[in-house]
Coordinates of C-alpha atoms in Angstrom, one line a residue:
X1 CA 0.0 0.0 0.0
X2 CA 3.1 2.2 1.1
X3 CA 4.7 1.8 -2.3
X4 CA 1.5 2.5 -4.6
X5 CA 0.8 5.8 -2.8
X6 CA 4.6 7.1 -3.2
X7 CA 4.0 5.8 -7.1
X8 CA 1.2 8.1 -7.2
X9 CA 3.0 11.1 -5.0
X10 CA 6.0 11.1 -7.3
X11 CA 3.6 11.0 -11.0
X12 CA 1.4 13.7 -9.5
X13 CA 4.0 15.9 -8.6
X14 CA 7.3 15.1 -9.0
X15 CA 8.6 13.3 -12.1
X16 CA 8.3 15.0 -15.7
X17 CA 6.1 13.3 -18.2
X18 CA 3.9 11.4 -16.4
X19 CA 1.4 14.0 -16.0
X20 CA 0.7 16.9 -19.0
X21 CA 2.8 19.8 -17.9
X22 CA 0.9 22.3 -16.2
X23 CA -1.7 24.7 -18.7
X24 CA -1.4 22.0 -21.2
X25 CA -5.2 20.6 -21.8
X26 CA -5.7 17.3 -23.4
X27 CA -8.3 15.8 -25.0
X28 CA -9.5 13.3 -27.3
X29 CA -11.4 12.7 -30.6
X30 CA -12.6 9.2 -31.2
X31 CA -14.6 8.4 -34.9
X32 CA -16.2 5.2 -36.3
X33 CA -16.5 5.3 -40.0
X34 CA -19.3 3.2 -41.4
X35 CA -21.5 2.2 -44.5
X36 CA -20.4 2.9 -48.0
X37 CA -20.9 0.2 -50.9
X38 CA -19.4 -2.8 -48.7
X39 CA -21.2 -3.9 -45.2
X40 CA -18.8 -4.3 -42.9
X41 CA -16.5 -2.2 -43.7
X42 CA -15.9 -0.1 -40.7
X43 CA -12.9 2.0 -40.0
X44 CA -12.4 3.4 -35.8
X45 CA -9.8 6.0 -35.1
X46 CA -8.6 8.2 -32.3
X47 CA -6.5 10.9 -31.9
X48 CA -5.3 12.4 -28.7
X49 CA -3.9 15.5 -27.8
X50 CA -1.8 16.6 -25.0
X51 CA -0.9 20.3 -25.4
X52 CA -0.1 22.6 -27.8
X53 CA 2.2 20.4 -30.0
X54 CA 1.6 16.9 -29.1
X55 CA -0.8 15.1 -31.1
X56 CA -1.4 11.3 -32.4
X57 CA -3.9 9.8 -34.6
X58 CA -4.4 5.8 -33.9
X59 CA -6.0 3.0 -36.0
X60 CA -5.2 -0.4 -35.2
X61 CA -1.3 -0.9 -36.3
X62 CA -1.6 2.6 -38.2
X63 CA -0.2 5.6 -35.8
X64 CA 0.7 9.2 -37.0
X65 CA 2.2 12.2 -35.3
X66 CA 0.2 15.0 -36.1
X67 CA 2.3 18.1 -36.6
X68 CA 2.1 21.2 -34.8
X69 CA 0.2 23.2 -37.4
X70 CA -2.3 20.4 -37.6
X71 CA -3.3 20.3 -34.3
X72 CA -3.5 23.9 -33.7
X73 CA -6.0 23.6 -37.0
X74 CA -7.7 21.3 -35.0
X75 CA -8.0 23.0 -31.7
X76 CA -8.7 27.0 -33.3
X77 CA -11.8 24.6 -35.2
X78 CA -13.1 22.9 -31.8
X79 CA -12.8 26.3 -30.1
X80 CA -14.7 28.2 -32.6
X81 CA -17.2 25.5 -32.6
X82 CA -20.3 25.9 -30.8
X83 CA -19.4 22.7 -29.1
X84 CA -23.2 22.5 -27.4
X85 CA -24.4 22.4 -30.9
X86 CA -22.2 19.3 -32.2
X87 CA -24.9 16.6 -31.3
X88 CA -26.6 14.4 -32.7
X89 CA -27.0 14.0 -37.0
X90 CA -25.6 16.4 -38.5
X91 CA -26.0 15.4 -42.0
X92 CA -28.1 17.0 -44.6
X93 CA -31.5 14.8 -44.5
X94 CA -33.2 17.2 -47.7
X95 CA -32.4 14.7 -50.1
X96 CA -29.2 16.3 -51.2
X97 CA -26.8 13.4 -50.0
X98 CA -26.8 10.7 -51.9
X99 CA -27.0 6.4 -51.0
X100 CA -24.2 4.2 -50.1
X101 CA -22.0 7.2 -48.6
X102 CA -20.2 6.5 -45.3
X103 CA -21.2 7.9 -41.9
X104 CA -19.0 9.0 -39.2
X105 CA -19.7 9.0 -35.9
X106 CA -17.4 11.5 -33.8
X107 CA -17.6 11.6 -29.8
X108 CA -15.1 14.8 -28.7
X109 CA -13.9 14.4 -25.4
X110 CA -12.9 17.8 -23.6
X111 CA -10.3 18.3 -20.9
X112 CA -13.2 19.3 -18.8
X113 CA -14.9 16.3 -19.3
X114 CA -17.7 17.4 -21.4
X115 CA -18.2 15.0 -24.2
X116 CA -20.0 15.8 -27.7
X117 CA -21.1 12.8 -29.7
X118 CA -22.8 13.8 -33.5
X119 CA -22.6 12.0 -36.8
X120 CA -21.5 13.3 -40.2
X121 CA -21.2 12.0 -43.6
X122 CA -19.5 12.3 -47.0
X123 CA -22.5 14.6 -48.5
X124 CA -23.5 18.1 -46.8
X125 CA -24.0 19.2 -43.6
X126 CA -27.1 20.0 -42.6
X127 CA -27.6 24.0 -42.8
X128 CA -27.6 24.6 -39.1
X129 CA -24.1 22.7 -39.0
X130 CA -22.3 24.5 -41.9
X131 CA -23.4 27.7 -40.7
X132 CA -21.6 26.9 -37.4
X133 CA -17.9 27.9 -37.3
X134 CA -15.6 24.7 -37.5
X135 CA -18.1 22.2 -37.5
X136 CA -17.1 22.0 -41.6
X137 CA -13.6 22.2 -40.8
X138 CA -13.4 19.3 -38.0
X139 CA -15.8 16.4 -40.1
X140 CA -13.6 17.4 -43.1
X141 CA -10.2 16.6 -41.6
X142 CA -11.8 13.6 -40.1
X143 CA -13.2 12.2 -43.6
X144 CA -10.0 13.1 -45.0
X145 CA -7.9 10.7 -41.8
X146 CA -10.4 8.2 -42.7
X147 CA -9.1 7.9 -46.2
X148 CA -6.0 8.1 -44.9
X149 CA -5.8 5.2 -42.8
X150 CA -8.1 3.3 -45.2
X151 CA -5.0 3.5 -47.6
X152 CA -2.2 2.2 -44.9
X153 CA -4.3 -0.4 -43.4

C-alpha cells in the first residue's frame, strides 16, 4: 500500500512526463467510419492531444504524429465550434446526399470532461451545422484521416 501511494505522489507531482505539464489541456477525438458500398466495412480512429504540439492519430497498427500546425488547426476549429451544438446527425436529410455514402460517428472528449457525440457523412452538412464555425472544418479533416488510414491499413 506504502509503495502505490509514493508511485502516485511522485507522478502527480514530482517526475516530468507522467502527468501533462501544467496549462497544457488534453483531449480526445474518437470516430467510427461506417457504411459505404461494402457492409462491414468499418474503420475506428482516435487521436489524442496533449498540449499545444503533441498530437497522435491511432488506428489499429496505423499511428501518426500530427504536426504542430495540424493540431493547432484542430484545436482553433473545436474552439470556434459551438461545441453545445455538435450533437446528434448532423447530415443534410433534404435529399441532397446521396446512397451508399459512409457515416462518421465523432464523440469529442474535452479536458473538462464534457463529451460531444454527432454524426457526419461524405454529403452536406445539414444547414444549421455548416453555418456553425468549425463544424465543416473538424468532419472534413476527419473524412480526409479516414481515407487516410483506409490507404495504410
Amino acid at each position: 500500500m506504502r509503495l502505490t501511494w509514493a508511485i502516485l505522489l511522485v507522478c502527480a507531482g514530482m517526475t516530468p512526463g507522467c502527468l501533462p505539464p501544467s496549462g497544457a489541456a488534453s483531449m480526445r477525438i474518437k470516430f467510427e467510419r461506417s457504411g459505404g458500398l461494402f457492409a462491414g466495412n468499418t474503420l475506428e480512429g482516435t487521436v489524442d492531444i496533449s498540449g499545444d504540439k503533441n498530437a497522435e492519430l491511432k488506428s489499429g497498427n496505423y499511428t501518426r504524429k500530427l504536426t504542430p500546425e495540424e493540431t493547432r488547426q484542430i484545436r482553433e476549429a473545436l474552439q470556434s465550434a459551438d461545441l453545445s451544438q455538435l450533437a446528434g446527425d448532423l447530415r443534410r436529410t433534404d435529399g441532397a446526399a446521396g446512397a451508399d455514402q459512409y457515416q462518421y460517428d465523432i464523440t469529442i472528449e474535452m479536458p473538462s470532461g464534457e463529451t460531444h457525440t454527432f454524426t457526419v457523412g461524405d454529403g452536406p452538412l445539414a444547414p444549421s451545422a455548416a453555418a456553425a464555425p468549425g463544424v465543416a472544418a473538424i468532419s472534413g479533416w476527419i473524412r480526409r484521416q479516414a481515407q487516410d488510414i483506409s490507404k495504410n491499413r
